Coordinates of C-alpha atoms and ligand atoms in Angstrom, one line a residue:
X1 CA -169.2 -17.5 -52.3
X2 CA -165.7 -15.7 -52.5
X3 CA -165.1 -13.6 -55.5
X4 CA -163.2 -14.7 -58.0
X5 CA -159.2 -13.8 -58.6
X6 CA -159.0 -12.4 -61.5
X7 CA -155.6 -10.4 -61.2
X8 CA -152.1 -11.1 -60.4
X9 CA -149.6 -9.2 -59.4
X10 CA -145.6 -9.4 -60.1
X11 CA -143.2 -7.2 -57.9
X12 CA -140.5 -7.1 -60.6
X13 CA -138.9 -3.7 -58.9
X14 CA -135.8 -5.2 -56.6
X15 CA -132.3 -4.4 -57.7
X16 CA -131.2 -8.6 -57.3
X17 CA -128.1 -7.5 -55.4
X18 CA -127.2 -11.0 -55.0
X19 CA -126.4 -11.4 -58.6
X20 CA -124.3 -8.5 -59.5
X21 CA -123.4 -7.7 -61.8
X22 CA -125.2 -10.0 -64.0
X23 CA -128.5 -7.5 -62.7
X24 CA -126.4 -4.3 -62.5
X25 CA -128.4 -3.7 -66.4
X26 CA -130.7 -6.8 -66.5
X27 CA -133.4 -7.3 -64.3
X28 CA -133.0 -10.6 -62.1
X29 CA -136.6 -11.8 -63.5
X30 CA -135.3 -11.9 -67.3
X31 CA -132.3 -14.3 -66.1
X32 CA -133.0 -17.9 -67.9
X33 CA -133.6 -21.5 -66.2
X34 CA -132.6 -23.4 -69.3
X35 CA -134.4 -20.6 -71.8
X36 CA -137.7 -19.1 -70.5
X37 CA -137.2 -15.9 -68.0
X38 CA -138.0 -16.1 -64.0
X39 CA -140.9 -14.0 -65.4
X40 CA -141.9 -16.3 -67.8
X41 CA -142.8 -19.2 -65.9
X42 CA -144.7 -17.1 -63.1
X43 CA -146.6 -16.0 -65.6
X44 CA -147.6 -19.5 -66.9
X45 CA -148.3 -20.5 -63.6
X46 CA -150.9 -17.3 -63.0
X47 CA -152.3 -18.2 -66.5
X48 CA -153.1 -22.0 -65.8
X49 CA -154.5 -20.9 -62.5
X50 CA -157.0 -18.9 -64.4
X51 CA -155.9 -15.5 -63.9
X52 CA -156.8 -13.1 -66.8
X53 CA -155.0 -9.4 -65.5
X54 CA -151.5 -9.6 -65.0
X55 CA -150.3 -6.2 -63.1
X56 CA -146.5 -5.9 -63.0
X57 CA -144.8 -3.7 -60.4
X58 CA -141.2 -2.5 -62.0
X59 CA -139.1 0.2 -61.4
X60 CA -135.3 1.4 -63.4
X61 CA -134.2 -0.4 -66.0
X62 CA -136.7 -2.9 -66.8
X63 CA -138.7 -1.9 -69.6
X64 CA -137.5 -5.2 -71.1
X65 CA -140.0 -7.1 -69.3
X66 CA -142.6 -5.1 -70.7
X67 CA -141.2 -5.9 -74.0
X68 CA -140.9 -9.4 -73.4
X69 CA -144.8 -9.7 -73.5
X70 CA -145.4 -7.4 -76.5
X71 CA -145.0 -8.7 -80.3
X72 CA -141.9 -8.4 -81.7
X73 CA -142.7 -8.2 -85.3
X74 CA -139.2 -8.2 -87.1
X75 CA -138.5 -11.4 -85.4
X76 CA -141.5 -13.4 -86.3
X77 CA -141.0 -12.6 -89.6
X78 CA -137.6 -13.7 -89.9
X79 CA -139.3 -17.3 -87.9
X80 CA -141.7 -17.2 -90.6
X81 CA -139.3 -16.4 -93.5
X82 CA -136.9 -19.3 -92.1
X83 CA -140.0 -21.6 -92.1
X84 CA -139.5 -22.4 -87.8
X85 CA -143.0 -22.7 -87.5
X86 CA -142.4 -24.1 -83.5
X87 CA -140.5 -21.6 -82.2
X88 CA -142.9 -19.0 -83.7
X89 CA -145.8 -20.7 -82.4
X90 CA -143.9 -20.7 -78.8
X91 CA -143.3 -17.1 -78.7
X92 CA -146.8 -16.4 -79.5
X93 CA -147.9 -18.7 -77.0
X94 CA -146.5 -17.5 -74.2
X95 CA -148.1 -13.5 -74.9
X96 CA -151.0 -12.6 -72.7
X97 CA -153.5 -11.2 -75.1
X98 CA -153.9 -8.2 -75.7
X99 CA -155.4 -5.4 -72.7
X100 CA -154.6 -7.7 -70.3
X101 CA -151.0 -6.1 -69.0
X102 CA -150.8 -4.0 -66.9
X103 CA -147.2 -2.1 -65.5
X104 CA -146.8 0.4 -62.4
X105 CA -144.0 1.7 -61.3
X106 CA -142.1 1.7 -57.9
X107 CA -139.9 4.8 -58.0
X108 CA -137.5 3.5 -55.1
X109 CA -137.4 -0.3 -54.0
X110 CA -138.6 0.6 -50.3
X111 CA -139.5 -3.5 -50.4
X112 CA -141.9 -5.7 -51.1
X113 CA -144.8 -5.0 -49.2
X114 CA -144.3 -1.2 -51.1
X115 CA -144.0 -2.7 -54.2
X116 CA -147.1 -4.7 -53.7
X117 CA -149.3 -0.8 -52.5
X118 CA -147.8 0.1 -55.7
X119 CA -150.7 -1.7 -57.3
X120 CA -153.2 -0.7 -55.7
X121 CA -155.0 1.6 -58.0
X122 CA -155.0 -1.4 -60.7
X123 CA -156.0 -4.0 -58.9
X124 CA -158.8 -2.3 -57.0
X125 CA -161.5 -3.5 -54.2
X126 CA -160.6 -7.4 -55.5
X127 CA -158.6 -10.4 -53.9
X128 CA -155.8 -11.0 -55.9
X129 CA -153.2 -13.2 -56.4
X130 CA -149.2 -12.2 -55.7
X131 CA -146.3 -14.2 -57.2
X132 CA -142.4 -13.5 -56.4
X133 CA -141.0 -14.6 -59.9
X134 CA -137.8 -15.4 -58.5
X135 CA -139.3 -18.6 -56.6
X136 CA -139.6 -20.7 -59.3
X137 CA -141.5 -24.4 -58.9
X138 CA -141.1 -27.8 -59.8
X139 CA -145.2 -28.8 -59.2
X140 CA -148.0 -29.9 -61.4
X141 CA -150.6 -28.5 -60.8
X142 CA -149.3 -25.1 -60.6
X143 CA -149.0 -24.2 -57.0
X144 CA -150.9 -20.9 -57.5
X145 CA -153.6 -23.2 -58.8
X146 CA -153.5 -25.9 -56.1
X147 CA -153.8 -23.0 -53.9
X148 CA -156.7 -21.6 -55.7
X149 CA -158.7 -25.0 -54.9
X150 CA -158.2 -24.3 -51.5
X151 CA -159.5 -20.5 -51.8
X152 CA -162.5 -21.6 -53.9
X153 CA -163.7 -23.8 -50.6
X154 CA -162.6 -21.6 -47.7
X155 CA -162.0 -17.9 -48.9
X156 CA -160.1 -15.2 -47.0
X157 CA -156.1 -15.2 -47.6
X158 CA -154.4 -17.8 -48.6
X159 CA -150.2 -18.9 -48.5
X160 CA -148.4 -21.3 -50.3
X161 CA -145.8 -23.2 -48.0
X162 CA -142.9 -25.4 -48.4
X163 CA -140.4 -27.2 -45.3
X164 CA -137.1 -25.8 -45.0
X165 CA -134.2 -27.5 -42.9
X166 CA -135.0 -26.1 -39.3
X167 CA -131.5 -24.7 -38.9
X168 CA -132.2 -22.4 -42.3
X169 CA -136.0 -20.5 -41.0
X170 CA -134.1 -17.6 -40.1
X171 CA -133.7 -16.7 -44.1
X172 CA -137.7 -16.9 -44.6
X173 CA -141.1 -15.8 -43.9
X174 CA -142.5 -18.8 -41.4
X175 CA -146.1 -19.9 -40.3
X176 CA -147.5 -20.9 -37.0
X177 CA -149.4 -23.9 -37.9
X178 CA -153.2 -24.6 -37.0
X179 CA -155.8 -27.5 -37.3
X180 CA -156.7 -28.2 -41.5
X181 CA -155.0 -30.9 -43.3
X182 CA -151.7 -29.9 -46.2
X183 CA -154.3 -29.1 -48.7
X184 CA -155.9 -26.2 -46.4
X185 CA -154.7 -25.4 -42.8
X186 CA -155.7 -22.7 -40.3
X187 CA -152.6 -20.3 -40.4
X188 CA -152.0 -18.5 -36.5
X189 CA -149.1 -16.8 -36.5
X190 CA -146.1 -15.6 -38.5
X191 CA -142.8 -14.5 -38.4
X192 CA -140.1 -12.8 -40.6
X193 CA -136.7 -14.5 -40.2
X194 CA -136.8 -15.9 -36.7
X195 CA -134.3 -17.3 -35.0
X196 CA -134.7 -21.1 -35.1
X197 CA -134.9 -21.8 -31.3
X198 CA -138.1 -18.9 -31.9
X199 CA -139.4 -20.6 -35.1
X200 CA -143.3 -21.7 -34.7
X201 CA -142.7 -24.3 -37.7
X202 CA -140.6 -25.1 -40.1
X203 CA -143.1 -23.9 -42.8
X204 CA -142.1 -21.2 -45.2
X205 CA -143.9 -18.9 -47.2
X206 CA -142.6 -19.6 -50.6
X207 CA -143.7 -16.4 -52.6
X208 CA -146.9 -17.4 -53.6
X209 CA -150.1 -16.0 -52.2
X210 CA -154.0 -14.7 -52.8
X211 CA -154.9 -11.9 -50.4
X212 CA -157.9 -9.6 -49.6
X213 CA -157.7 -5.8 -50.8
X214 CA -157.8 -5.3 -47.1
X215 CA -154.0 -5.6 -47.4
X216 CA -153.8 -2.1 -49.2
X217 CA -154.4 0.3 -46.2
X218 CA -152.3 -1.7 -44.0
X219 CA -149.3 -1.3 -46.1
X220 CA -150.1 2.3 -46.7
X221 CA -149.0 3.3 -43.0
X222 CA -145.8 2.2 -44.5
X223 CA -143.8 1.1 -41.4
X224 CA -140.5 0.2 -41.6
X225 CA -139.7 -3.5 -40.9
X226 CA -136.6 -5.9 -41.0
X227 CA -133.9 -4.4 -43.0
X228 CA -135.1 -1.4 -43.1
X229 CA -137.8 -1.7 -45.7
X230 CA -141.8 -2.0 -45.7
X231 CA -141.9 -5.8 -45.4
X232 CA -145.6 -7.9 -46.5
X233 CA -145.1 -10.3 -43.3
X234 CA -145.7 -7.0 -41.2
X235 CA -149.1 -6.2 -42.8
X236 CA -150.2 -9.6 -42.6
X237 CA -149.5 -10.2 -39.0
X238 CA -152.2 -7.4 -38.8
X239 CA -154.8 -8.5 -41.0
X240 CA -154.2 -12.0 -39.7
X241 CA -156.1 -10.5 -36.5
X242 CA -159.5 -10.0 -38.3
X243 CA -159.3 -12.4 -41.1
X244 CA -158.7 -16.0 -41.8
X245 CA -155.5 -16.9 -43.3
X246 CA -155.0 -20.5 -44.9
X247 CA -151.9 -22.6 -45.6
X248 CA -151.4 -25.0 -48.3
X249 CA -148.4 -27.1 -48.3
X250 CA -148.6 -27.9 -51.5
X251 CA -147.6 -31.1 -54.2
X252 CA -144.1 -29.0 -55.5
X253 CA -140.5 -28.1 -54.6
X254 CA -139.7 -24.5 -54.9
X255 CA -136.5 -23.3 -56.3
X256 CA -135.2 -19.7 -54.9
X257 CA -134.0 -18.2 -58.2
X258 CA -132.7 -14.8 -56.4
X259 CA -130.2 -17.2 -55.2
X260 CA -127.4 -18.3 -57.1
X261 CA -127.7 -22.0 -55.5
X262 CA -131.3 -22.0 -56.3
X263 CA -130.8 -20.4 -59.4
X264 CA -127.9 -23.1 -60.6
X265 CA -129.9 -26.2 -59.1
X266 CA -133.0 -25.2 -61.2
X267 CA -131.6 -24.8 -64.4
X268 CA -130.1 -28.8 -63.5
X269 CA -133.6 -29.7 -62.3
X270 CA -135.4 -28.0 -64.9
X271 CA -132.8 -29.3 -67.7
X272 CA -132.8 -33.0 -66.7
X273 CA -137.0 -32.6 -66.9
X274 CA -136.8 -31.7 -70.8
X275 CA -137.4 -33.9 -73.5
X276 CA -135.3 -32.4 -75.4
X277 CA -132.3 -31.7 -73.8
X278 CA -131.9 -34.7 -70.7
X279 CA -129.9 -37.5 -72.4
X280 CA -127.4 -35.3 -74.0
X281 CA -127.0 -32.8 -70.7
X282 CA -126.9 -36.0 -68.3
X283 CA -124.4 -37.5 -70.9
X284 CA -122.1 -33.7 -70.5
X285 CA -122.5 -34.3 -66.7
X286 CA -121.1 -37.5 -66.8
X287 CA -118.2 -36.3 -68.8
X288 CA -117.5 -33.7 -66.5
X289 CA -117.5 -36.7 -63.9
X290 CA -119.6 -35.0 -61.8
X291 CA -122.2 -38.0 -61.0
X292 CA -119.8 -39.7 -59.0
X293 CA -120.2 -39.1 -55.2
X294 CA -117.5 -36.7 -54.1
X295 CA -116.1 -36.2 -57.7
X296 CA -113.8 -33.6 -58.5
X297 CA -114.6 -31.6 -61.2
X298 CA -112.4 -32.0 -64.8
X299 CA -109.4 -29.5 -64.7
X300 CA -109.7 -26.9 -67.0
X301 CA -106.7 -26.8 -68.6
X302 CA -105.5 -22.9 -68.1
Ligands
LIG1 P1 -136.1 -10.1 -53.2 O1 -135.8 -9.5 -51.9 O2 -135.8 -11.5 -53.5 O3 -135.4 -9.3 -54.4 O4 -137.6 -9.7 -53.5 P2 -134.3 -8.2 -54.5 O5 -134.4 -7.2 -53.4 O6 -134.4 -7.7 -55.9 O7 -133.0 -9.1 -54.4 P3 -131.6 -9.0 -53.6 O8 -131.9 -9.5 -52.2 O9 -131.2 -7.5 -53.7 O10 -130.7 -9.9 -54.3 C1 -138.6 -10.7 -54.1 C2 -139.3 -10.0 -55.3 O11 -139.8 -8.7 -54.9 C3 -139.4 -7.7 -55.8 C4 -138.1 -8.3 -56.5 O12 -138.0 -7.7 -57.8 C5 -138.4 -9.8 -56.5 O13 -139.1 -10.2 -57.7 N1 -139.2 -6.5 -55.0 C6 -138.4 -6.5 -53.9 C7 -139.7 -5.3 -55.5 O14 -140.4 -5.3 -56.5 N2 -139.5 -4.2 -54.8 C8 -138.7 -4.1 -53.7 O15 -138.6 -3.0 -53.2 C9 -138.2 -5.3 -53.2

């Protein structure tokens, strides 16, 4: 029987270039879909998938992530004072308990297959999981837990995987596809950014994965890959050689947060979803007469 995955890891350590300067102070993982942090939700989805160690890899200026999961007691008391009992019981909610955090640092952000070596000492001779927090999903279950299904029957390494328009597989991490059906698949090959004519599928690795400890001393040679930086593709087009690896396409659409599209279109997706919020947000919309095809948006008037 595999062991079990017990800890989860969250490289938190990028600099989010691509949305400066909203991250020139902030990290990228405290920006909001609707009003719970990239972090938040990657969390949640590590949490339901039964993960009970939550390592997180972050580097300058984010020591407000590590406040994010620690008590704030001045502002539960003011909750309590103003009698918002919800609210109160939501912040609490969403705290792992207590010892179960863990924070490295990454001194420079050399990329994400250093960030991920950064962890090493905490998460040990153990398979463990790895979640991107700005790939934020749209899936129930959790795809961290749909993927630990298929870990729990066939072991080894396993990768979350969505489609992507052929002409885009250059932006992404792609898989050469083997025999297994969507819920499990022999992985053969993959590639970082290829150019489509290249492109074994059109199956990307959407920043969820498990992975043997294995991993560890491959990244530690520390090779320099695309752009420059120690990539995680790289290490495991090695280990890929003497262990299995296992695709699951799974029940979900991802949403690529780091991206301002992706970032926009899930705060829409995510807003439309809540009970709370849809009718009146779909009634704004309209008013901006934005639900027409090919509307132009209302003038501002200057
Ligand atoms: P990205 O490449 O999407 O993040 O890495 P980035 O480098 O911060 O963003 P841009 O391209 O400059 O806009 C995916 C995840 O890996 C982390 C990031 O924080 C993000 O959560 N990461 C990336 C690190 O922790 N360290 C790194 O060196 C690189």
């Amino acid at each position: 029987m595999s062991k079990r995955v017990r800890t989860a890891v969250f490289p938190v350590a990028g600099l989010g270039t691509r949305f400066l300067p909203a991250t020139k102070a902030m990290p990228k993982e405290m920006l909001t879909v609707v009003d719970r942090p990239l972090i938040q939700y990657a969390v949640d989805e590590a949490r339901e998938a039964g993960i009970e160690h939550f390592v997180f890899v972050t580097g300058r200026n984010k020591g407000v992530i590590e406040d994010h999961f620690d008590r704030q007691y001045e502002l539960e008391h003011t909750l309590e004072m103003r009698g918002k009992v919800e609210a109160l019981q939501e912040l609490q909610k969403d705290l792992p308990s207590a010892g179960r955090t863990s924070f490295t640092r990454q001194q420079e952000p050399l990329g994400l297959g250093h960030a991920v070596w950064c962890a090493r000492e905490l998460v040990g001779d153990q398979p463990f999981a790895l979640l991107l927090p700005d790939m934020v999903f749209q899936a129930r279950p959790g795809v961290l837990k749909q993927m630990m299904s298929a870990y729990e029957e066939l072991g080894g390494n396993i990768v979350g995987v969505e489609e992507v328009d052929p002409k885009d597989v250059s932006s992404y991490g792609i898989v050469a596809r083997g025999a297994g059906p969507d819920s499990g698949f022999r992985i053969t090959g993959m590639v970082e950014k290829p150019k489509p004519a290249d492109a074994p599928s059109n199956l990307f690795i959407s920043g969820r994965y498990i992975l043997q400890p294995e991993i560890f001393a491959l990244l530690s040679e520390q090779t320099r890959g695309a752009g420059g930086e120690i990539q995680l593709t790289d290490a495991m087009q090695i280990l890929i050689r003497t262990q299995n690896f296992t695709g699951v396409k799974y029940d979900g659409k991802v949403f690529d947060c780091g991206s301002k599209l992706g970032f926009l279109t899930a705060n829409v997706a995510f807003a439309l979803e809540r009970e709370d919020l849809a009718d009146d947000f779909r009634k704004a919309i309209r008013e901006l007469g934005l639900l027409e095809p090919d509307a132009e948006p209302r003038k501002v008037p200057a």
